[in-house]
Every structure is written in C-alpha cells, then in structure tokens.
PDB file of C-alpha atoms in Angstrom:
ATOM      1  CA  LYS A   1      -2.368  -0.094   7.540  1.00 85.00           C
ATOM      2  CA  GLN A   2      -2.775   2.290   4.550  1.00 91.00           C
ATOM      3  CA  GLU A   3      -5.674   0.775   2.033  1.00 94.00           C
ATOM      4  CA  VAL A   4      -5.621   2.186  -1.635  1.00 96.00           C
ATOM      5  CA  THR A   5      -8.736   1.798  -3.675  1.00 97.00           C
ATOM      6  CA  GLN A   6      -9.375   2.614  -7.159  1.00 97.00           C
ATOM      7  CA  ILE A   7     -13.105   2.802  -8.589  1.00 93.00           C
ATOM      8  CA  PRO A   8     -14.119   1.950 -11.068  1.00 93.00           C
ATOM      9  CA  ALA A   9     -12.300  -1.219 -11.731  1.00 95.00           C
ATOM     10  CA  ALA A  10     -13.125  -0.731 -15.600  1.00 97.00           C
ATOM     11  CA  LEU A  11     -14.096   2.205 -17.667  1.00 97.00           C
ATOM     12  CA  SER A  12     -15.095   2.478 -21.324  1.00 97.00           C
ATOM     13  CA  VAL A  13     -15.393   6.009 -23.217  1.00 97.00           C
ATOM     14  CA  PRO A  14     -15.474   7.332 -26.572  1.00 97.00           C
ATOM     15  CA  GLU A  15     -12.390   8.772 -28.323  1.00 98.00           C
ATOM     16  CA  GLY A  16     -12.156  12.406 -27.718  1.00 98.00           C
ATOM     17  CA  GLU A  17     -13.917  12.436 -24.141  1.00 97.00           C
ATOM     18  CA  ASN A  18     -12.234  13.862 -21.290  1.00 98.00           C
ATOM     19  CA  LEU A  19     -12.101  11.516 -18.066  1.00 97.00           C
ATOM     20  CA  VAL A  20     -11.314  11.192 -14.362  1.00 97.00           C
ATOM     21  CA  LEU A  21     -10.052   8.292 -12.481  1.00 98.00           C
ATOM     22  CA  ASN A  22     -10.046   8.101  -8.778  1.00 98.00           C
ATOM     23  CA  CYS A  23      -7.618   6.671  -6.229  1.00 98.00           C
ATOM     24  CA  SER A  24      -8.658   6.782  -2.429  1.00 98.00           C
ATOM     25  CA  PHE A  25      -6.311   6.031   0.641  1.00 97.00           C
ATOM     26  CA  THR A  26      -6.941   5.570   4.254  1.00 96.00           C
ATOM     27  CA  ASP A  27      -4.222   7.490   6.003  1.00 92.00           C
ATOM     28  CA  SER A  28      -3.328  10.762   5.020  1.00 89.00           C
ATOM     29  CA  ALA A  29       0.030  10.570   6.362  1.00 88.00           C
ATOM     30  CA  ILE A  30       1.692  10.286   2.819  1.00 90.00           C
ATOM     31  CA  TYR A  31       4.815  11.322   1.501  1.00 88.00           C
ATOM     32  CA  ASN A  32       4.012  11.015  -2.242  1.00 91.00           C
ATOM     33  CA  LEU A  33       1.489   9.586  -4.491  1.00 95.00           C
ATOM     34  CA  GLN A  34       2.255   8.122  -7.926  1.00 96.00           C
ATOM     35  CA  TRP A  35       0.135   7.315 -10.889  1.00 98.00           C
ATOM     36  CA  PHE A  36       1.019   4.438 -13.627  1.00 97.00           C
ATOM     37  CA  ARG A  37       0.187   3.066 -16.661  1.00 98.00           C
ATOM     38  CA  GLN A  38       0.415  -0.866 -17.216  1.00 96.00           C
ATOM     39  CA  ASP A  39       0.014  -2.276 -20.631  1.00 95.00           C
ATOM     40  CA  PRO A  40      -1.218  -6.079 -20.916  1.00 91.00           C
ATOM     41  CA  GLY A  41       1.891  -8.406 -19.668  1.00 89.00           C
ATOM     42  CA  LYS A  42       4.290  -5.466 -19.133  1.00 91.00           C
ATOM     43  CA  GLY A  43       5.555  -3.478 -16.309  1.00 92.00           C
ATOM     44  CA  LEU A  44       4.632  -0.161 -14.805  1.00 95.00           C
ATOM     45  CA  THR A  45       5.330   3.309 -16.439  1.00 96.00           C
ATOM     46  CA  SER A  46       5.501   5.906 -14.204  1.00 95.00           C
ATOM     47  CA  LEU A  47       3.241   8.837 -15.415  1.00 97.00           C
ATOM     48  CA  LEU A  48       3.063  11.409 -12.563  1.00 97.00           C
ATOM     49  CA  LEU A  49       4.424  11.742  -9.171  1.00 95.00           C
ATOM     50  CA  ILE A  50       2.782  14.276  -6.515  1.00 94.00           C
ATOM     51  CA  GLN A  51       4.725  14.861  -3.426  1.00 91.00           C
ATOM     52  CA  SER A  52       2.854  15.529  -0.187  1.00 90.00           C
ATOM     53  CA  SER A  53       3.537  19.266  -0.188  1.00 90.00           C
ATOM     54  CA  GLN A  54       1.965  19.546  -3.711  1.00 92.00           C
ATOM     55  CA  ARG A  55      -1.780  19.784  -4.848  1.00 94.00           C
ATOM     56  CA  GLU A  56      -1.313  19.065  -8.620  1.00 96.00           C
ATOM     57  CA  GLN A  57       1.213  17.760 -11.267  1.00 96.00           C
ATOM     58  CA  THR A  58       0.572  18.101 -15.123  1.00 97.00           C
ATOM     59  CA  SER A  59       1.984  16.279 -18.197  1.00 96.00           C
ATOM     60  CA  GLY A  60       0.894  17.061 -21.334  1.00 97.00           C
ATOM     61  CA  ARG A  61      -2.904  15.650 -21.347  1.00 98.00           C
ATOM     62  CA  LEU A  62      -2.660  14.183 -17.909  1.00 98.00           C
ATOM     63  CA  ASN A  63      -3.374  16.050 -14.663  1.00 98.00           C
ATOM     64  CA  ALA A  64      -3.127  14.511 -11.187  1.00 98.00           C
ATOM     65  CA  SER A  65      -4.632  16.034  -8.256  1.00 97.00           C
ATOM     66  CA  LEU A  66      -4.096  15.312  -4.493  1.00 97.00           C
ATOM     67  CA  ASP A  67      -6.271  16.148  -1.411  1.00 96.00           C
ATOM     68  CA  LYS A  68      -4.693  14.479   1.667  1.00 94.00           C
ATOM     69  CA  SER A  69      -7.379  15.645   3.812  1.00 93.00           C
ATOM     70  CA  SER A  70     -10.140  13.709   2.064  1.00 95.00           C
ATOM     71  CA  GLY A  71      -7.640  11.033   1.341  1.00 96.00           C
ATOM     72  CA  ARG A  72      -8.110  11.312  -2.520  1.00 97.00           C
ATOM     73  CA  SER A  73      -6.356  11.785  -5.857  1.00 98.00           C
ATOM     74  CA  THR A  74      -7.701  11.878  -9.387  1.00 98.00           C
ATOM     75  CA  LEU A  75      -6.244  11.424 -12.509  1.00 98.00           C
ATOM     76  CA  TYR A  76      -7.581  13.415 -15.516  1.00 98.00           C
ATOM     77  CA  ILE A  77      -7.014  12.621 -18.967  1.00 98.00           C
ATOM     78  CA  ALA A  78      -7.812  15.287 -21.746  1.00 98.00           C
ATOM     79  CA  ALA A  79      -8.975  14.199 -25.221  1.00 98.00           C
ATOM     80  CA  SER A  80      -8.633  10.502 -24.671  1.00 98.00           C
ATOM     81  CA  GLN A  81      -7.132   8.474 -27.505  1.00 98.00           C
ATOM     82  CA  PRO A  82      -7.249   4.805 -28.006  1.00 98.00           C
ATOM     83  CA  GLY A  83      -3.678   4.645 -27.243  1.00 97.00           C
ATOM     84  CA  ASP A  84      -4.497   5.855 -23.794  1.00 98.00           C
ATOM     85  CA  SER A  85      -6.064   2.089 -23.419  1.00 98.00           C
ATOM     86  CA  ALA A  86      -4.263   0.686 -20.515  1.00 98.00           C
ATOM     87  CA  THR A  87      -4.672  -0.167 -16.781  1.00 97.00           C
ATOM     88  CA  TYR A  88      -4.009   2.991 -14.708  1.00 98.00           C
ATOM     89  CA  LEU A  89      -2.521   2.315 -10.973  1.00 97.00           C
ATOM     90  CA  CYS A  90      -2.066   4.648  -8.294  1.00 97.00           C
ATOM     91  CA  ALA A  91       0.554   3.831  -5.550  1.00 96.00           C
ATOM     92  CA  VAL A  92       1.275   5.623  -2.071  1.00 94.00           C
ATOM     93  CA  ASN A  93       4.557   5.787  -0.588  1.00 89.00           C
ATOM     94  CA  ASP A  94       5.831   3.509  -3.269  1.00 84.00           C
ATOM     95  CA  MET A  95       4.386   0.636  -1.161  1.00 86.00           C
ATOM     96  CA  ARG A  96       0.723   0.510  -1.344  1.00 93.00           C
ATOM     97  CA  PHE A  97      -0.942  -0.004  -4.667  1.00 96.00           C
ATOM     98  CA  GLY A  98      -4.646  -0.042  -5.915  1.00 97.00           C
ATOM     99  CA  ALA A  99      -5.946  -2.769  -8.001  1.00 96.00           C
ATOM    100  CA  GLY A 100      -6.149  -0.334 -11.012  1.00 97.00           C
ATOM    101  CA  THR A 101      -8.851   1.258 -13.500  1.00 97.00           C
ATOM    102  CA  ARG A 102      -8.693  -0.757 -16.939  1.00 97.00           C
ATOM    103  CA  LEU A 103      -9.536   1.953 -19.342  1.00 98.00           C
ATOM    104  CA  THR A 104     -10.779   1.299 -22.985  1.00 98.00           C
ATOM    105  CA  VAL A 105     -10.952   4.008 -25.392  1.00 98.00           C
ATOM    106  CA  LYS A 106     -13.018   3.340 -28.546  1.00 97.00           C
ATOM    107  CA  PRO A 107     -12.203   4.732 -31.873  1.00 96.00           C
TER     108      PRO A 107
ATOM    109  CA  ASP B   1      20.613   2.583 -22.868  1.00 55.00           C
ATOM    110  CA  GLY B   2      19.589   2.632 -18.987  1.00 64.00           C
ATOM    111  CA  GLY B   3      17.069   0.295 -17.513  1.00 94.00           C
ATOM    112  CA  ILE B   4      15.947  -2.397 -15.500  1.00 97.00           C
ATOM    113  CA  THR B   5      16.366  -6.004 -16.846  1.00 97.00           C
ATOM    114  CA  GLN B   6      14.357  -8.731 -15.503  1.00 97.00           C
ATOM    115  CA  SER B   7      15.117 -12.477 -16.640  1.00 92.00           C
ATOM    116  CA  PRO B   8      13.508 -14.622 -17.590  1.00 92.00           C
ATOM    117  CA  LYS B   9      10.222 -13.406 -19.046  1.00 94.00           C
ATOM    118  CA  TYR B  10       8.616 -16.506 -18.433  1.00 96.00           C
ATOM    119  CA  LEU B  11       9.635 -19.268 -15.651  1.00 95.00           C
ATOM    120  CA  PHE B  12       8.024 -22.899 -15.096  1.00 95.00           C
ATOM    121  CA  ARG B  13       9.008 -24.811 -12.088  1.00 92.00           C
ATOM    122  CA  LYS B  14       7.575 -27.900 -10.202  1.00 92.00           C
ATOM    123  CA  GLU B  15       6.169 -27.640  -6.726  1.00 92.00           C
ATOM    124  CA  GLY B  16       8.749 -27.806  -3.909  1.00 91.00           C
ATOM    125  CA  GLN B  17      11.676 -26.274  -5.932  1.00 92.00           C
ATOM    126  CA  ASN B  18      13.317 -22.844  -5.129  1.00 94.00           C
ATOM    127  CA  VAL B  19      13.657 -20.594  -8.042  1.00 95.00           C
ATOM    128  CA  THR B  20      15.475 -17.177  -8.206  1.00 96.00           C
ATOM    129  CA  LEU B  21      14.570 -14.390 -10.252  1.00 97.00           C
ATOM    130  CA  SER B  22      17.005 -11.959 -11.630  1.00 97.00           C
ATOM    131  CA  CYS B  23      16.810  -8.000 -11.463  1.00 98.00           C
ATOM    132  CA  GLU B  24      19.781  -5.976 -13.076  1.00 98.00           C
ATOM    133  CA  GLN B  25      19.818  -2.332 -13.118  1.00 98.00           C
ATOM    134  CA  ASN B  26      22.092   0.275 -14.729  1.00 96.00           C
ATOM    135  CA  LEU B  27      20.007   3.484 -13.625  1.00 95.00           C
ATOM    136  CA  ASN B  28      22.558   3.730 -10.605  1.00 93.00           C
ATOM    137  CA  HIS B  29      19.618   3.741  -8.216  1.00 93.00           C
ATOM    138  CA  ASP B  30      20.134   3.343  -4.676  1.00 92.00           C
ATOM    139  CA  ALA B  31      16.865   1.667  -4.157  1.00 92.00           C
ATOM    140  CA  MET B  32      15.165  -1.873  -5.335  1.00 94.00           C
ATOM    141  CA  TYR B  33      11.817  -3.248  -4.842  1.00 95.00           C
ATOM    142  CA  TRP B  34      10.198  -6.565  -5.433  1.00 97.00           C
ATOM    143  CA  TYR B  35       6.199  -7.015  -5.991  1.00 97.00           C
ATOM    144  CA  ARG B  36       3.978  -9.446  -6.832  1.00 97.00           C
ATOM    145  CA  GLN B  37       0.787  -9.003  -8.906  1.00 96.00           C
ATOM    146  CA  ASP B  38      -1.906 -11.328  -9.230  1.00 95.00           C
ATOM    147  CA  PRO B  39      -5.061 -11.099 -11.798  1.00 88.00           C
ATOM    148  CA  GLY B  40      -7.202  -8.056 -11.144  1.00 81.00           C
ATOM    149  CA  GLN B  41      -5.100  -7.043  -8.215  1.00 84.00           C
ATOM    150  CA  GLY B  42      -2.786  -4.391  -7.316  1.00 88.00           C
ATOM    151  CA  LEU B  43       0.713  -4.944  -6.655  1.00 94.00           C
ATOM    152  CA  ARG B  44       1.958  -6.019  -3.191  1.00 96.00           C
ATOM    153  CA  LEU B  45       5.484  -5.244  -2.041  1.00 95.00           C
ATOM    154  CA  ILE B  46       7.776  -8.404  -0.794  1.00 97.00           C
ATOM    155  CA  TYR B  47      11.132  -7.000   0.159  1.00 97.00           C
ATOM    156  CA  TYR B  48      12.930  -3.573  -0.241  1.00 94.00           C
ATOM    157  CA  SER B  49      16.396  -2.391  -0.276  1.00 94.00           C
ATOM    158  CA  GLN B  50      17.427   1.091   0.211  1.00 90.00           C
ATOM    159  CA  ILE B  51      21.247   0.291   0.234  1.00 90.00           C
ATOM    160  CA  VAL B  52      23.813  -2.361  -0.385  1.00 93.00           C
ATOM    161  CA  ASN B  53      23.634  -5.083   2.365  1.00 95.00           C
ATOM    162  CA  ASP B  54      20.426  -4.088   3.752  1.00 93.00           C
ATOM    163  CA  PHE B  55      16.942  -4.914   2.800  1.00 95.00           C
ATOM    164  CA  GLN B  56      13.416  -4.999   4.529  1.00 94.00           C
ATOM    165  CA  LYS B  57      10.676  -6.945   4.492  1.00 96.00           C
ATOM    166  CA  GLY B  58       7.110  -5.957   2.867  1.00 94.00           C
ATOM    167  CA  ASP B  59       3.940  -7.041   3.328  1.00 93.00           C
ATOM    168  CA  ILE B  60       4.313 -10.434   2.112  1.00 96.00           C
ATOM    169  CA  ALA B  61       7.709 -11.738   2.609  1.00 97.00           C
ATOM    170  CA  GLU B  62       6.907 -15.144   4.081  1.00 96.00           C
ATOM    171  CA  GLY B  63       8.310 -17.707   1.784  1.00 96.00           C
ATOM    172  CA  TYR B  64      10.692 -15.388  -0.234  1.00 98.00           C
ATOM    173  CA  SER B  65      14.309 -14.353   0.293  1.00 98.00           C
ATOM    174  CA  VAL B  66      16.518 -11.657  -1.262  1.00 98.00           C
ATOM    175  CA  SER B  67      20.030 -10.531  -1.318  1.00 97.00           C
ATOM    176  CA  ARG B  68      21.707  -6.976  -2.267  1.00 97.00           C
ATOM    177  CA  GLU B  69      25.468  -7.770  -2.636  1.00 97.00           C
ATOM    178  CA  LYS B  70      25.919  -4.960  -5.290  1.00 97.00           C
ATOM    179  CA  LYS B  71      23.775  -1.901  -6.041  1.00 96.00           C
ATOM    180  CA  GLU B  72      23.087  -3.266  -9.616  1.00 97.00           C
ATOM    181  CA  SER B  73      21.619  -6.526  -8.530  1.00 98.00           C
ATOM    182  CA  PHE B  74      18.564  -7.492  -6.325  1.00 98.00           C
ATOM    183  CA  PRO B  75      17.831 -11.235  -7.078  1.00 98.00           C
ATOM    184  CA  LEU B  76      14.395 -12.534  -5.590  1.00 98.00           C
ATOM    185  CA  THR B  77      14.090 -16.381  -4.294  1.00 97.00           C
ATOM    186  CA  VAL B  78      10.806 -18.151  -4.255  1.00 96.00           C
ATOM    187  CA  THR B  79      11.094 -20.787  -1.962  1.00 94.00           C
ATOM    188  CA  SER B  80       8.948 -24.042  -1.619  1.00 91.00           C
ATOM    189  CA  ALA B  81       7.644 -22.526   1.545  1.00 90.00           C
ATOM    190  CA  GLN B  82       5.760 -20.032  -0.550  1.00 91.00           C
ATOM    191  CA  LYS B  83       2.079 -21.519  -0.585  1.00 91.00           C
ATOM    192  CA  ASN B  84       0.899 -19.571  -3.906  1.00 92.00           C
ATOM    193  CA  PRO B  85       4.126 -18.884  -5.920  1.00 95.00           C
ATOM    194  CA  THR B  86       2.373 -18.695  -9.241  1.00 96.00           C
ATOM    195  CA  ALA B  87       2.166 -14.686 -10.252  1.00 97.00           C
ATOM    196  CA  PHE B  88       3.697 -11.907 -12.081  1.00 97.00           C
ATOM    197  CA  TYR B  89       6.792 -10.627 -10.205  1.00 98.00           C
ATOM    198  CA  LEU B  90       8.055  -7.093 -10.937  1.00 97.00           C
ATOM    199  CA  CYS B  91      11.108  -5.541  -9.955  1.00 97.00           C
ATOM    200  CA  ALA B  92      11.296  -1.641  -9.489  1.00 96.00           C
ATOM    201  CA  THR B  93      14.191   0.760  -8.541  1.00 95.00           C
ATOM    202  CA  SER B  94      14.170   4.492  -7.452  1.00 92.00           C
ATOM    203  CA  GLN B  95      17.072   6.920  -7.144  1.00 87.00           C
ATOM    204  CA  ARG B  96      16.603   7.126  -3.269  1.00 74.00           C
ATOM    205  CA  GLY B  97      15.149   4.559  -0.836  1.00 58.00           C
ATOM    206  CA  GLY B  98      11.689   5.229   0.475  1.00 55.00           C
ATOM    207  CA  GLY B  99      10.673   7.147   3.478  1.00 55.00           C
ATOM    208  CA  LEU B 100      13.713   9.622   3.003  1.00 55.00           C
ATOM    209  CA  LYS B 101      12.578  13.481   2.389  1.00 53.00           C
ATOM    210  CA  SER B 102      15.303  12.963  -0.647  1.00 52.00           C
ATOM    211  CA  SER B 103      13.193  10.579  -2.100  1.00 55.00           C
ATOM    212  CA  TYR B 104       9.798  12.162  -2.012  1.00 61.00           C
ATOM    213  CA  ASN B 105      10.341  13.212  -5.745  1.00 72.00           C
ATOM    214  CA  SER B 106      11.707  10.172  -7.085  1.00 83.00           C
ATOM    215  CA  PRO B 107       9.281   8.008  -9.215  1.00 89.00           C
ATOM    216  CA  LEU B 108       9.579   4.330  -9.380  1.00 92.00           C
ATOM    217  CA  HIS B 109      10.941   2.678 -12.334  1.00 95.00           C
ATOM    218  CA  PHE B 110       9.844  -0.760 -13.479  1.00 96.00           C
ATOM    219  CA  GLY B 111      11.197  -3.755 -15.207  1.00 96.00           C
ATOM    220  CA  ASN B 112       8.919  -5.791 -17.694  1.00 95.00           C
ATOM    221  CA  GLY B 113       8.243  -8.360 -15.323  1.00 96.00           C
ATOM    222  CA  THR B 114       8.870 -12.490 -14.765  1.00 97.00           C
ATOM    223  CA  ARG B 115       5.656 -14.601 -14.857  1.00 96.00           C
ATOM    224  CA  LEU B 116       6.421 -17.559 -12.711  1.00 97.00           C
ATOM    225  CA  THR B 117       4.109 -20.759 -12.859  1.00 96.00           C
ATOM    226  CA  VAL B 118       4.576 -23.351 -10.636  1.00 94.00           C
ATOM    227  CA  THR B 119       2.673 -26.811 -11.069  1.00 92.00           C
TER     228      THR B 119
END
C-alpha cells in the first residue's frame, strides 16, 4: 500500500527566505503527484501537478520536482512571504495524502 | 461562477443518527471524491466516482454510503455504523477519473468542507 510522508510537520522561517518542503512515497508506480495549500478550516487549493513522465513543474515562486526512483518530491518556495503561511500537502494518484507541513512565514 | 459547494459548513448530530453531507459541482467534471480529514492528519479517501451511476470504495468506506445519480451531485451518508464520525469532510472533483491516462494532468478541485460533530 502506498504510504506518503511529509517532513517536517511544521516549519517557521523569516520573510524573504527560500525554503524546501519534502514529500516521500513508498511505491514508485505513480501517475501523478500534486501539491496543495490548505488554509485553516478551508478546503485544499491545487498548486502544482507533476505527471509521472515529468521531472518538475513551475508556477510563479513555486517549483515542484519529482524523482520517482528515490520516491521523493520537493516543493521549493522562493522569497517567502507572510501570505504563504498555510499547511502544504502532497498527494499521490489523487488518493494518498501526506499529513502536511504547517508553514509559518514571520514578517 | 464555477465551483464546488459543500453544505452545510457545520453539522451536529446525535450518536446513532444517519446524516447526509451534500456536494454539488458545476465544473462539468466527471470524477468526484469524498475524503475525511482528522486533526494533524492527511486526507483519507472514503469513496470516489468516475462516472454517473458508478462508484468505488476508498480506504475507509466502512460506515459510509454514497450515490451518484447525477453528474453534478455526489452526496455522502454517514451512517450510525461509523465508529468515529466526527471529522472534517472534503469533497473534490477532477475532470477525468483517476487511473485513466487522460486524467494524469487533471488536478483535484476541492470544496470548502463540512465539519461534522457527533455527540
């Protein structure tokens, strides 16, 4: 059974810092991996989707990479802002989610 | 304005009662999903449907039931058989059903959730 892990569970950084969030999965037979943002008490917002055949996707200050052979994906956030504060979740094949990383960006 | 509507936002029920959570979409998406989220945990898949009149169990389907009579609607019933029903329930859609090649680049879209409390 596919297991998805996100470490760390929480991260606090000063504004302007570049940061990396990690997502690990146990079964490399995936067809996509998605990164989401969740604000408190809200649903999830899709940030980036990487198909199995792709290595990375970029949107604005966000860059997500995928390495199936090592079972890892990273979400890179450049020049972090207080508005980036939220919980970030990754999901494999629409069905397996990590527990998320709670990010706080301090002004 | 296209989107996914989950209602109500908060729901309170007594133990032993069945309760139905509503999920309506006007995105014209084929696939719909129900997830459950508990504090500090990721989402767990309850049921999903790739097409009208068809649905499959997810990882934690016991104590839940669904129907998909219309493309726009995918209601979830939490039955009295569900041992720990208190949770945040999220409905999602995608343009194509999971597991299909055409769905590989179809992101999930989420509603704002229903918080169910059973006492």
